[in-house]
Coordinates of C-alpha atoms and ligand atoms in Angstrom, one line a residue:
Chain A
X839 CA -60.3 30.3 133.3
X840 CA -63.4 31.4 134.7
X841 CA -63.4 33.1 138.0
X842 CA -66.8 32.7 140.6
X843 CA -68.6 36.0 141.2
X844 CA -67.2 36.4 144.6
X845 CA -63.8 36.8 143.2
X846 CA -65.1 38.9 140.6
X847 CA -66.7 40.9 143.3
X848 CA -63.8 41.6 145.4
X849 CA -61.8 42.1 142.6
X850 CA -63.6 44.6 141.2
X851 CA -64.9 46.4 144.3
X852 CA -61.8 45.4 146.8
X853 CA -62.6 46.2 150.3
X854 CA -60.2 48.0 152.4
X855 CA -57.3 48.5 150.3
X856 CA -54.9 51.0 151.5
X857 CA -51.9 51.5 154.2
X858 CA -51.8 51.8 157.6
X859 CA -49.0 54.0 159.7
X860 CA -46.7 51.0 160.1
X861 CA -44.7 52.8 163.0
X862 CA -48.1 52.8 165.1
X863 CA -47.5 50.4 167.9
X864 CA -51.0 49.5 167.3
X865 CA -50.5 48.4 163.8
X866 CA -49.4 45.0 162.9
X867 CA -48.0 44.5 159.5
X868 CA -47.7 41.1 157.6
X869 CA -45.8 41.2 154.3
X870 CA -46.0 37.5 152.6
X871 CA -45.0 36.1 149.3
X872 CA -42.5 37.2 146.8
X873 CA -42.6 39.0 143.7
X874 CA -40.8 36.4 142.1
X875 CA -43.5 33.6 142.6
X876 CA -46.2 36.5 141.5
X877 CA -48.0 37.1 144.5
X878 CA -47.3 39.5 147.5
X879 CA -49.6 40.1 149.9
X880 CA -49.3 42.7 152.4
X881 CA -52.1 43.0 155.3
X882 CA -52.1 45.6 158.3
X883 CA -54.1 45.2 161.2
X884 CA -55.1 47.7 163.9
X885 CA -55.2 46.1 167.1
X886 CA -56.4 47.7 170.1
X887 CA -54.9 47.4 173.6
X888 CA -57.6 44.9 174.4
X889 CA -56.5 42.6 171.7
X890 CA -59.4 43.5 169.1
X891 CA -58.9 44.0 165.5
X892 CA -60.4 47.6 164.9
X893 CA -59.3 48.1 161.1
X894 CA -57.8 46.1 158.4
X895 CA -56.1 47.5 155.5
X896 CA -54.4 45.4 152.3
X897 CA -52.1 45.9 149.2
X898 CA -51.6 42.6 147.2
X899 CA -49.6 42.2 144.1
X900 CA -51.0 38.7 142.4
X901 CA -53.9 37.6 140.3
X902 CA -57.6 38.1 140.7
X903 CA -57.8 35.2 143.4
X904 CA -54.8 36.8 145.5
X905 CA -56.5 40.1 145.5
X906 CA -60.2 38.7 146.3
X907 CA -58.4 36.5 149.0
X908 CA -56.9 39.6 150.7
X909 CA -59.9 41.8 150.4
X910 CA -61.9 39.0 151.9
X911 CA -59.8 38.3 155.0
X912 CA -59.8 42.5 155.8
X913 CA -63.9 42.0 156.1
X914 CA -63.5 38.6 158.0
X915 CA -60.8 39.8 160.7
X916 CA -62.4 43.2 161.7
X917 CA -64.0 43.5 165.1
X918 CA -62.5 39.6 165.8
X919 CA -60.0 39.2 168.7
X920 CA -56.5 38.4 167.6
X921 CA -57.0 34.7 168.5
X922 CA -60.3 34.4 166.6
X923 CA -58.3 35.9 163.3
X924 CA -55.7 33.6 164.3
X925 CA -58.0 30.6 163.9
X926 CA -58.9 31.8 160.1
X927 CA -57.6 29.0 157.8
X928 CA -57.1 28.8 154.2
X929 CA -59.7 26.3 153.5
X930 CA -62.4 28.9 154.8
X931 CA -61.3 31.1 152.4
X932 CA -61.2 28.8 149.1
X933 CA -64.3 27.5 149.9
X934 CA -65.9 31.0 150.3
X935 CA -64.3 32.3 147.2
X936 CA -65.0 28.9 145.4
X937 CA -60.9 28.8 144.3
X938 CA -60.1 26.2 141.9
X939 CA -57.0 23.6 143.0
X940 CA -54.4 26.1 141.4
X941 CA -55.8 28.9 142.8
X942 CA -55.2 27.7 146.6
X943 CA -51.9 29.1 147.4
X944 CA -53.4 32.3 147.1
X945 CA -56.0 31.4 150.0
X946 CA -52.7 30.0 151.9
X947 CA -51.3 33.0 151.4
X948 CA -54.0 35.1 152.8
X949 CA -54.3 33.3 156.1
X950 CA -50.2 33.4 156.2
X951 CA -50.5 37.2 156.2
X952 CA -53.2 37.4 159.0
X953 CA -50.6 35.5 161.4
X954 CA -47.7 37.3 160.0
X955 CA -49.5 40.6 160.9
X956 CA -50.9 39.5 164.4
X957 CA -46.9 38.2 165.0
X958 CA -45.7 41.8 164.2
X959 CA -48.4 43.2 166.2
X960 CA -47.2 40.8 169.3
X961 CA -43.7 41.8 168.7
X962 CA -44.4 45.1 168.9
X963 CA -46.0 44.8 172.0
X964 CA -43.5 42.5 173.9
X965 CA -41.0 45.2 172.9
X966 CA -42.8 47.9 174.3
X967 CA -43.7 45.9 177.5
X968 CA -39.9 45.8 178.1
Chain B
X923 CA -66.0 49.7 117.4
X924 CA -66.9 46.3 118.8
X925 CA -66.1 44.5 121.7
X926 CA -64.5 42.5 122.7
X927 CA -61.5 43.5 121.1
X928 CA -59.4 40.6 119.6
X929 CA -55.9 41.5 120.3
X930 CA -54.1 38.1 120.6
X931 CA -53.1 36.9 117.1
X932 CA -50.3 34.9 118.0
X933 CA -52.6 32.6 119.7
X934 CA -54.6 32.2 116.5
X935 CA -56.5 34.7 113.8
X936 CA -59.6 34.9 112.7
X937 CA -60.7 33.6 109.7
X938 CA -60.7 36.1 106.8
X939 CA -64.0 36.0 104.5
X940 CA -62.4 35.4 101.9
X941 CA -60.7 32.4 103.1
X942 CA -64.3 31.1 104.0
X943 CA -65.7 31.5 100.8
X944 CA -63.1 29.6 99.2
X945 CA -64.1 26.9 101.6
X946 CA -67.4 26.5 101.5
X947 CA -68.1 24.7 98.1
X948 CA -65.7 22.0 99.4
X949 CA -67.8 21.6 102.6
X950 CA -70.7 21.4 100.3
X951 CA -71.2 19.8 96.9
X952 CA -67.4 19.4 96.3
X953 CA -67.3 17.0 99.3
X954 CA -64.8 14.4 97.6
X955 CA -61.9 12.4 98.9
X956 CA -58.9 13.5 97.0
X957 CA -57.4 10.3 96.6
X958 CA -60.5 8.9 94.8
X959 CA -59.0 8.6 91.3
X960 CA -62.0 7.4 89.5
X961 CA -64.6 9.8 89.7
X962 CA -65.4 13.8 89.4
X963 CA -65.7 14.1 93.1
X964 CA -62.4 12.7 93.6
X965 CA -60.9 15.0 90.9
X966 CA -62.3 18.0 92.0
X967 CA -61.3 17.6 95.4
X968 CA -57.5 16.9 94.2
X969 CA -57.8 20.2 91.8
X970 CA -58.7 22.1 95.3
X971 CA -55.7 20.4 97.1
X972 CA -53.5 21.2 94.2
X973 CA -54.1 24.5 94.0
X974 CA -53.9 25.1 97.5
X975 CA -50.4 23.3 97.4
X976 CA -49.3 25.8 94.7
X977 CA -50.2 28.7 96.8
X978 CA -48.7 27.3 100.0
X979 CA -45.6 26.7 98.2
X980 CA -45.2 30.0 96.5
X981 CA -45.7 31.9 100.0
X982 CA -42.5 30.3 100.8
X983 CA -40.7 29.9 97.1
X984 CA -41.0 26.1 97.1
X985 CA -42.0 23.6 94.7
X986 CA -45.5 22.6 95.2
X987 CA -44.0 18.9 95.2
X988 CA -42.1 19.8 98.3
X989 CA -45.1 20.8 100.4
X990 CA -46.7 17.8 102.8
X991 CA -49.9 18.9 104.0
X992 CA -50.5 18.3 108.0
X993 CA -53.0 18.5 110.9
X994 CA -51.1 21.7 111.9
X995 CA -47.7 23.0 112.9
X996 CA -47.5 20.7 116.2
X997 CA -47.6 17.7 113.9
X998 CA -45.4 19.2 111.4
X999 CA -42.7 20.1 114.2
X1000 CA -43.2 16.5 115.6
X1001 CA -42.7 15.2 111.8
X1002 CA -39.8 17.2 110.9
X1003 CA -37.6 16.6 114.1
X1004 CA -38.6 12.6 114.8
X1005 CA -38.8 11.8 110.7
X1006 CA -35.3 13.4 110.4
X1007 CA -33.8 11.3 113.3
X1008 CA -35.3 8.1 112.4
X1009 CA -34.6 8.5 108.7
X1010 CA -30.7 10.0 109.3
X1011 CA -29.6 7.7 112.2
X1012 CA -26.8 6.1 110.5
X1013 CA -25.2 9.5 110.3
X1014 CA -26.1 10.9 113.6
X1015 CA -28.4 11.4 116.4
X1016 CA -27.8 15.0 117.8
X1017 CA -30.1 17.8 117.4
X1018 CA -29.4 21.5 118.4
X1019 CA -32.1 23.6 119.3
X1020 CA -33.0 27.0 121.4
X1021 CA -34.7 27.1 124.6
X1022 CA -37.2 29.7 123.5
X1023 CA -38.6 27.2 120.6
X1024 CA -42.3 26.4 120.8
X1025 CA -43.3 23.6 123.1
X1026 CA -44.2 21.4 120.1
X1027 CA -40.3 21.5 118.9
X1028 CA -39.0 21.5 122.8
X1029 CA -41.4 18.4 123.6
X1030 CA -40.2 16.5 120.5
X1031 CA -36.8 16.8 121.4
X1032 CA -37.6 15.7 125.1
X1033 CA -39.2 13.0 123.8
X1034 CA -36.3 11.7 121.8
X1035 CA -34.2 12.2 124.9
X1036 CA -36.3 10.7 126.9
X1037 CA -36.3 7.4 124.7
X1038 CA -32.6 7.3 124.4
X1039 CA -32.2 7.6 128.1
X1040 CA -34.7 4.4 128.6
X1041 CA -33.2 2.5 125.9
X1042 CA -29.8 3.3 128.0
X1043 CA -31.3 2.4 131.6
X1044 CA -32.3 -0.9 129.9
X1045 CA -28.8 -1.7 128.8
X1046 CA -27.7 -0.9 132.0
X1047 CA -30.0 -3.2 133.6
X1048 CA -28.6 -6.0 131.6
X1049 CA -24.9 -5.3 132.0
X1050 CA -25.4 -5.1 135.8
X1051 CA -27.2 -8.6 135.4
X1052 CA -24.0 -9.8 133.9
X1053 CA -22.0 -8.4 136.3
X1054 CA -23.9 -9.5 139.3
X1055 CA -24.6 -12.6 138.0
X1056 CA -28.4 -12.2 139.1
X1057 CA -31.6 -10.7 137.9
X1058 CA -31.1 -6.6 138.4
X1059 CA -34.7 -4.7 138.9
X1060 CA -34.7 -1.0 137.4
X1061 CA -34.9 0.3 141.1
X1062 CA -31.6 -1.3 142.0
X1063 CA -29.7 0.3 139.0
X1064 CA -29.1 3.8 140.6
X1065 CA -27.1 2.2 143.7
X1066 CA -25.5 -0.8 141.7
X1067 CA -24.1 1.4 138.8
X1068 CA -22.2 3.1 141.3
X1069 CA -20.8 0.2 142.7
X1070 CA -19.7 -1.3 139.4
X1071 CA -18.6 1.9 138.2
X1072 CA -20.8 1.5 134.9
X1073 CA -19.3 4.8 133.6
X1074 CA -16.2 3.2 132.9
X1075 CA -17.4 0.2 132.0
X1076 CA -16.3 -0.5 128.6
X1077 CA -18.5 -3.1 127.3
X1078 CA -21.7 -1.1 128.6
X1079 CA -20.2 2.2 126.6
X1080 CA -20.0 -0.2 123.5
X1081 CA -23.8 -0.9 123.6
X1082 CA -24.5 2.4 124.4
X1083 CA -22.8 3.8 121.1
X1084 CA -25.1 0.9 119.4
X1085 CA -28.2 2.4 120.6
X1086 CA -31.0 3.0 117.9
X1087 CA -33.7 5.0 119.3
X1088 CA -33.8 8.7 120.8
X1089 CA -31.3 11.5 120.4
X1090 CA -29.2 13.7 121.9
X1091 CA -30.0 17.4 122.2
X1092 CA -28.6 20.7 122.7
X1093 CA -30.8 23.8 123.9
X1094 CA -28.9 27.1 123.0
X1095 CA -29.2 30.1 125.2
X1096 CA -30.7 33.3 123.5
X1097 CA -29.5 36.5 123.9
X1098 CA -31.3 39.2 125.9
X1099 CA -33.1 40.1 122.6
X1100 CA -34.2 36.6 122.1
X1101 CA -31.8 36.4 119.0
X1102 CA -29.6 33.0 118.9
X1103 CA -26.0 33.7 119.4
X1104 CA -24.2 32.3 115.7
X1105 CA -21.3 31.6 117.6
X1106 CA -22.7 29.4 119.8
X1107 CA -24.6 27.5 117.5
X1108 CA -21.4 26.9 115.2
X1109 CA -19.8 25.4 118.5
X1110 CA -22.8 23.4 119.4
X1111 CA -22.9 21.5 115.9
X1112 CA -21.0 18.2 116.2
X1113 CA -19.7 15.4 113.6
X1114 CA -22.8 13.7 115.2
X1115 CA -25.6 16.5 114.5
X1116 CA -27.9 15.7 111.7
X1117 CA -30.6 18.4 112.7
X1118 CA -30.8 22.2 113.8
X1119 CA -34.4 23.7 114.7
X1120 CA -34.5 27.2 115.0
X1121 CA -37.9 29.2 114.8
X1122 CA -38.2 32.1 112.2
X1123 CA -40.0 34.3 114.7
X1124 CA -41.1 33.7 118.3
X1125 CA -44.6 33.6 119.6
X1126 CA -44.0 35.3 122.9
X1127 CA -41.6 38.6 122.1
X1128 CA -41.9 38.3 118.3
X1129 CA -37.8 38.0 118.0
X1130 CA -37.1 37.2 114.1
X1131 CA -34.1 35.1 113.7
X1132 CA -31.4 35.8 111.1
X1133 CA -32.5 32.6 109.1
X1134 CA -30.4 32.8 106.3
X1135 CA -27.2 33.1 108.5
X1136 CA -28.5 30.1 110.2
X1137 CA -29.2 28.0 107.1
X1138 CA -25.8 28.9 105.7
X1139 CA -24.0 27.6 108.7
X1140 CA -25.7 24.4 108.4
X1141 CA -25.5 23.8 104.8
X1142 CA -21.6 24.6 105.1
X1143 CA -21.6 22.0 108.1
X1144 CA -23.9 19.5 106.4
X1145 CA -26.7 19.4 108.6
X1146 CA -30.4 19.9 108.0
X1147 CA -32.1 22.9 108.8
X1148 CA -35.6 22.9 110.0
X1149 CA -37.6 26.2 110.7
X1150 CA -40.6 26.5 112.8
X1151 CA -41.8 29.3 110.5
X1152 CA -45.4 29.7 111.9
X1153 CA -45.4 33.0 113.4
X1154 CA -43.3 34.8 110.6
X1155 CA -45.2 33.6 107.3
X1156 CA -46.9 36.4 105.7
X1157 CA -45.4 39.1 108.2
X1158 CA -41.8 38.9 107.4
X1159 CA -40.1 37.8 104.1
X1160 CA -39.1 34.2 104.0
X1161 CA -37.9 32.2 101.3
X1162 CA -36.5 28.6 101.5
X1163 CA -33.8 29.0 99.3
X1164 CA -32.6 32.4 100.8
X1165 CA -32.6 30.7 104.4
X1166 CA -31.2 27.1 102.8
X1167 CA -34.3 25.7 104.9
X1168 CA -34.4 22.0 104.3
X1169 CA -37.8 21.5 106.4
X1170 CA -40.4 24.4 107.1
X1171 CA -43.4 24.1 109.5
X1172 CA -46.5 25.9 108.4
X1173 CA -50.1 26.4 109.9
X1174 CA -53.1 28.2 108.3
X1175 CA -54.5 29.5 111.7
X1176 CA -52.1 32.0 112.3
X1177 CA -52.5 33.8 109.0
X1178 CA -56.3 34.1 108.8
X1179 CA -57.0 30.4 107.6
X1180 CA -58.8 27.5 109.5
X1181 CA -57.6 25.5 112.6
X1182 CA -56.4 22.1 112.3
X1183 CA -54.1 22.4 108.8
X1184 CA -50.6 23.0 108.1
X1185 CA -47.8 21.9 106.3
X1186 CA -44.2 20.8 106.4
X1187 CA -42.1 21.7 103.8
X1188 CA -39.8 19.1 102.6
X1189 CA -36.8 20.0 100.5
X1190 CA -36.3 17.9 97.3
X1191 CA -33.1 19.4 96.1
X1192 CA -30.8 18.4 97.7
X1193 CA -33.4 15.8 98.6
X1194 CA -34.1 15.7 102.1
X1195 CA -36.0 12.4 103.4
X1196 CA -38.1 11.7 106.4
X1197 CA -39.3 8.7 108.1
X1198 CA -43.4 9.0 108.6
X1199 CA -44.7 9.2 112.3
X1200 CA -48.2 8.3 111.0
X1201 CA -48.5 5.0 109.1
X1202 CA -51.5 4.4 106.4
X1203 CA -52.6 4.4 102.9
X1204 CA -49.0 6.7 102.1
X1205 CA -50.7 10.2 100.9
X1206 CA -48.5 12.9 100.5
X1207 CA -45.9 10.6 99.3
X1208 CA -45.9 8.4 102.1
X1209 CA -45.1 10.9 104.6
X1210 CA -48.4 11.8 105.8
X1211 CA -50.9 9.3 105.8
X1212 CA -54.5 10.1 106.1
X1213 CA -57.6 11.1 103.8
X1214 CA -56.8 15.2 103.2
X1215 CA -58.6 17.8 104.9
X1216 CA -59.8 19.5 101.6
X1217 CA -62.1 22.1 102.6
X1218 CA -59.1 23.3 105.1
X1219 CA -56.4 22.7 102.8
X1220 CA -58.4 25.1 100.0
X1221 CA -58.6 27.4 102.9
X1222 CA -55.0 27.3 104.1
X1223 CA -54.3 27.8 100.2
X1224 CA -56.5 30.9 99.9
X1225 CA -54.8 32.1 103.0
X1226 CA -51.4 31.5 101.8
X1227 CA -52.3 33.3 98.6
X1228 CA -53.7 36.6 100.5
X1229 CA -50.5 36.6 102.7
X1230 CA -48.2 36.6 99.9
X1231 CA -50.4 39.5 97.7
X1232 CA -51.0 41.4 100.9
X1233 CA -48.0 40.8 103.3
X1234 CA -46.0 44.3 102.4
X1235 CA -49.0 46.2 102.8
X1236 CA -50.2 44.7 105.8
X1237 CA -46.7 44.7 107.9
X1238 CA -46.7 48.3 107.3
X1239 CA -49.8 49.0 108.6
X1240 CA -49.3 46.5 111.7
X1241 CA -46.0 48.3 112.5
X1242 CA -47.7 51.7 112.4
X1243 CA -50.5 50.4 114.8
X1244 CA -47.7 48.7 117.0
X1245 CA -45.8 52.1 117.4
X1246 CA -49.1 54.0 118.0
X1247 CA -49.9 51.2 120.9
X1248 CA -46.2 51.3 122.5
X1249 CA -46.0 55.1 122.3
X1250 CA -49.6 55.7 123.6
X1251 CA -48.8 53.3 126.6
X1252 CA -45.4 55.0 127.0
X1253 CA -46.9 58.2 127.2
X1254 CA -49.7 57.4 130.0
X1255 CA -47.6 55.0 132.0
X1256 CA -44.1 55.1 133.7
X1257 CA -42.2 51.9 134.3
X1258 CA -42.7 49.6 131.5
X1259 CA -40.4 47.8 130.0
X1260 CA -40.5 46.1 126.4
X1261 CA -39.5 42.6 126.3
X1262 CA -37.4 41.3 123.4
X1263 CA -36.1 43.5 120.6
X1264 CA -37.8 46.7 118.9
X1265 CA -35.4 45.9 115.8
X1266 CA -35.7 42.6 114.6
X1267 CA -39.4 41.9 115.9
X1268 CA -42.6 41.0 113.9
X1269 CA -44.7 43.9 113.3
X1270 CA -47.6 43.0 114.9
X1271 CA -46.1 41.9 118.3
X1272 CA -45.9 43.9 121.3
X1273 CA -44.8 42.2 124.7
X1274 CA -44.7 44.6 127.5
X1275 CA -44.3 44.3 131.6
X1276 CA -45.9 46.4 134.0
X1277 CA -43.8 46.7 136.6
X1278 CA -45.3 45.8 140.1
X1279 CA -48.7 44.6 138.5
X1280 CA -49.5 40.8 138.1
X1281 CA -50.3 39.9 134.2
X1282 CA -53.4 37.6 135.3
X1283 CA -54.8 40.0 137.5
X1284 CA -54.3 43.0 134.2
X1285 CA -56.5 40.7 132.1
X1286 CA -59.2 40.6 134.4
X1287 CA -59.1 44.2 134.4
X1288 CA -59.2 44.5 130.7
X1289 CA -61.6 41.7 130.2
X1290 CA -63.0 43.1 126.9
X1291 CA -59.4 43.0 125.4
X1292 CA -58.2 39.9 124.5
X1293 CA -54.4 39.4 125.1
X1294 CA -52.2 36.8 126.9
X1295 CA -49.8 37.2 129.7
X1296 CA -46.7 35.3 130.5
X1297 CA -47.7 35.3 134.2
X1298 CA -47.7 32.0 135.7
X1299 CA -51.3 32.3 136.9
X1300 CA -52.1 31.9 133.1
X1301 CA -51.0 28.5 132.5
X1302 CA -51.3 25.3 134.1
X1303 CA -47.6 25.5 135.8
X1304 CA -46.5 27.9 138.4
X1305 CA -43.6 28.8 136.5
X1306 CA -43.7 32.2 134.4
X1307 CA -42.9 32.3 131.0
X1308 CA -40.1 30.2 129.8
X1309 CA -39.3 32.3 126.7
X1310 CA -39.2 35.5 128.9
X1311 CA -36.9 33.5 131.7
X1312 CA -34.8 32.3 128.6
X1313 CA -34.1 36.4 127.4
X1314 CA -33.2 36.8 131.2
X1315 CA -36.4 38.6 132.2
X1316 CA -36.7 38.5 136.0
X1317 CA -39.4 36.3 137.6
X1318 CA -41.4 39.1 138.8
X1319 CA -41.2 41.1 135.4
X1320 CA -42.1 38.0 133.5
X1321 CA -45.3 37.5 135.9
X1322 CA -45.9 41.5 135.0
X1323 CA -45.9 40.9 131.0
X1324 CA -48.8 41.3 128.3
X1325 CA -48.1 40.1 124.9
X1326 CA -50.2 42.4 122.2
X1327 CA -50.8 40.8 119.0
X1328 CA -52.0 42.8 116.5
X1329 CA -53.5 41.3 113.4
X1330 CA -55.2 41.9 110.0
X1331 CA -58.5 43.0 111.6
X1332 CA -57.4 45.6 114.2
X1333 CA -57.9 49.0 113.8
X1334 CA -56.5 52.7 115.2
X1335 CA -59.7 53.1 117.3
X1336 CA -59.3 49.8 118.8
X1337 CA -55.9 50.6 120.0
X1338 CA -56.7 53.7 121.4
X1339 CA -59.1 51.9 123.2
X1340 CA -56.6 49.3 124.5
X1341 CA -54.1 52.4 125.5
X1342 CA -57.0 54.4 127.6
X1343 CA -58.2 50.9 129.1
X1344 CA -54.8 49.8 130.1
X1345 CA -53.5 53.1 131.6
X1346 CA -56.7 52.9 133.7
X1347 CA -56.2 49.5 134.7
X1348 CA -52.5 49.3 135.5
X1349 CA -52.8 52.4 137.2
X1350 CA -56.0 50.9 139.9
X1351 CA -53.6 48.0 139.9
X1352 CA -50.7 49.8 140.9
X1353 CA -52.7 51.5 143.9
X1354 CA -53.6 48.3 145.1
X1355 CA -49.8 47.0 144.7
X1356 CA -47.6 46.7 147.7
X1357 CA -44.4 46.7 145.6
X1358 CA -45.3 49.9 143.6
X1359 CA -46.1 51.7 146.9
X1360 CA -42.7 50.4 148.5
X1361 CA -40.6 51.4 145.0
X1362 CA -42.1 54.6 145.2
X1363 CA -40.9 55.0 148.7
X1364 CA -37.5 54.0 147.3
X1365 CA -37.2 50.9 149.2
X1366 CA -35.0 48.4 147.0
X1367 CA -37.0 45.4 146.6
X1368 CA -34.0 43.2 146.0
X1369 CA -33.0 43.7 149.3
X1370 CA -35.9 42.2 150.7
X1371 CA -36.1 38.9 152.2
X1372 CA -39.1 37.3 150.5
X1373 CA -40.6 34.2 151.6
X1374 CA -40.6 31.9 148.7
X1375 CA -43.7 30.0 148.6
Ligands
LIG769 C1 -44.0 28.8 116.6 C2 -45.1 28.2 116.7 N1 -45.0 26.7 116.3 C3 -46.0 26.0 116.4 C4 -47.2 26.2 116.8 C5 -48.2 25.0 116.8 O1 -49.0 25.1 115.5 P1 -50.6 24.5 115.4 O2 -51.4 25.4 116.5 O3 -51.2 24.8 114.1 O4 -50.2 22.9 116.1 C6 -47.6 27.5 117.3 C7 -49.0 27.7 117.8 O5 -49.5 27.6 118.7 C8 -46.7 28.6 117.3 O6 -46.7 29.8 117.5

């Protein structure tokens, strides 16, 4: 299968690979996918008390398109509010990377990862508030 | 050393230059039709074909008259399975094969199963029509057959026993190393079994089956033995009489010959019969009609000759390269698992899972090296390799597998380059892998409630 230039670019020079401290109350961690399915994404967002995403890091087990999708969303979410980031859809990701139909699930996973990370952050915040 | 490096010799092999040289005259001046009996063009083509037939036969210890040329092993597998079932229907309609066979075998079997099922469904419709006294449609069968308890309906069962199309199939599990369990094989053969189809060597993990034992069991039980020998020929010794094989599928493009040409060996003593699946001018003693692809057949013959003469040395050389590759990878990487057995394995095959790294991503990283992967991402389906799964390899490890296929033209220098590139690429992808990080932290990945998608 031929990959789009953007997939190759993200795959070869992935942005924001790494780990944030998951114990940090301002870090939300989303871990989605399954090893048995061949892709697992971990997206971590550092979110200010005002709800602005200051940093994003990912690690992904998966094909080139999965790696590219996660790399792309780390760039997209930075500087956005949690609400803005929550509206990023898999369609936008797939379009940006020109993913073929068999790779759409990679973009779905990236969308899920954002939502899961925000969810985790909100849970932490709620727990703190109590 | 030239890039890209080809290390996918189970998919296909490059044409040996000596094969090309043998073919060229038949693509130029000697273009005749081997079936033209009345002029020199025909005679020359026929002579080329017959010389090739001898070489192909010699490679497997057969008589030239037992070789039927085909368009490749897919056709040979189809012809063997469907041809036997069609011809021996009066004797039985049951096939025994392995879950790890090539799709050409498995899907031929599946079609026969489906044909039989379609016929049974028609009979059910007719029977339900009788029982209800009205016209029953296909959609109604599912509900009505329970209501009328068709399973116990003697009339229907009598009709089903007369079904003349399709077949019943048993797909045997394999052991962890990919080998057939001979006791299971014996137990699976019934008085309705007409054919056992088991390959010589597997195309993914290189497992070499004990064909002599399989052939002996089949002969003793009076069933025919079809062997897809595609991957093993020219790599491991194979003789149709030692294996007591009745039908053998061969293809040229896995032994440095051209694509689109192969053969089916059909035993003459004791005589094995098959019904053709392609009708026409009655070429190849009526078993495979169609004008012979003379140049390709001549190339096939040359490839078979070279395989026979050079196999012993080549196998040793490939095994040495394979050992070098495996040891090199092991010395630079941890957490890698060899899939299949290291004992009964094709000399040029290595199939390794690099834990916590996905196969397609890895292939993208080593894009100057052609290999293949059992990862779902490299196939149209989302399922990882059925061969690895049948050997009990966990799905995540199947997604992480890479198949190296070493061949005649690979060098030590290439192997060293690949070791180095693999080590760097796996290292880079593991740094990017959440699973690797978790495993290093001592987290049991099996304890996590993953969200399947
Ligand atoms: C074991 C086996 N059988 C059959 C085939 C099909 O051969 P062909 O490509 O000649 O149709 C292959 C190759 O893909 C194979 O590896």
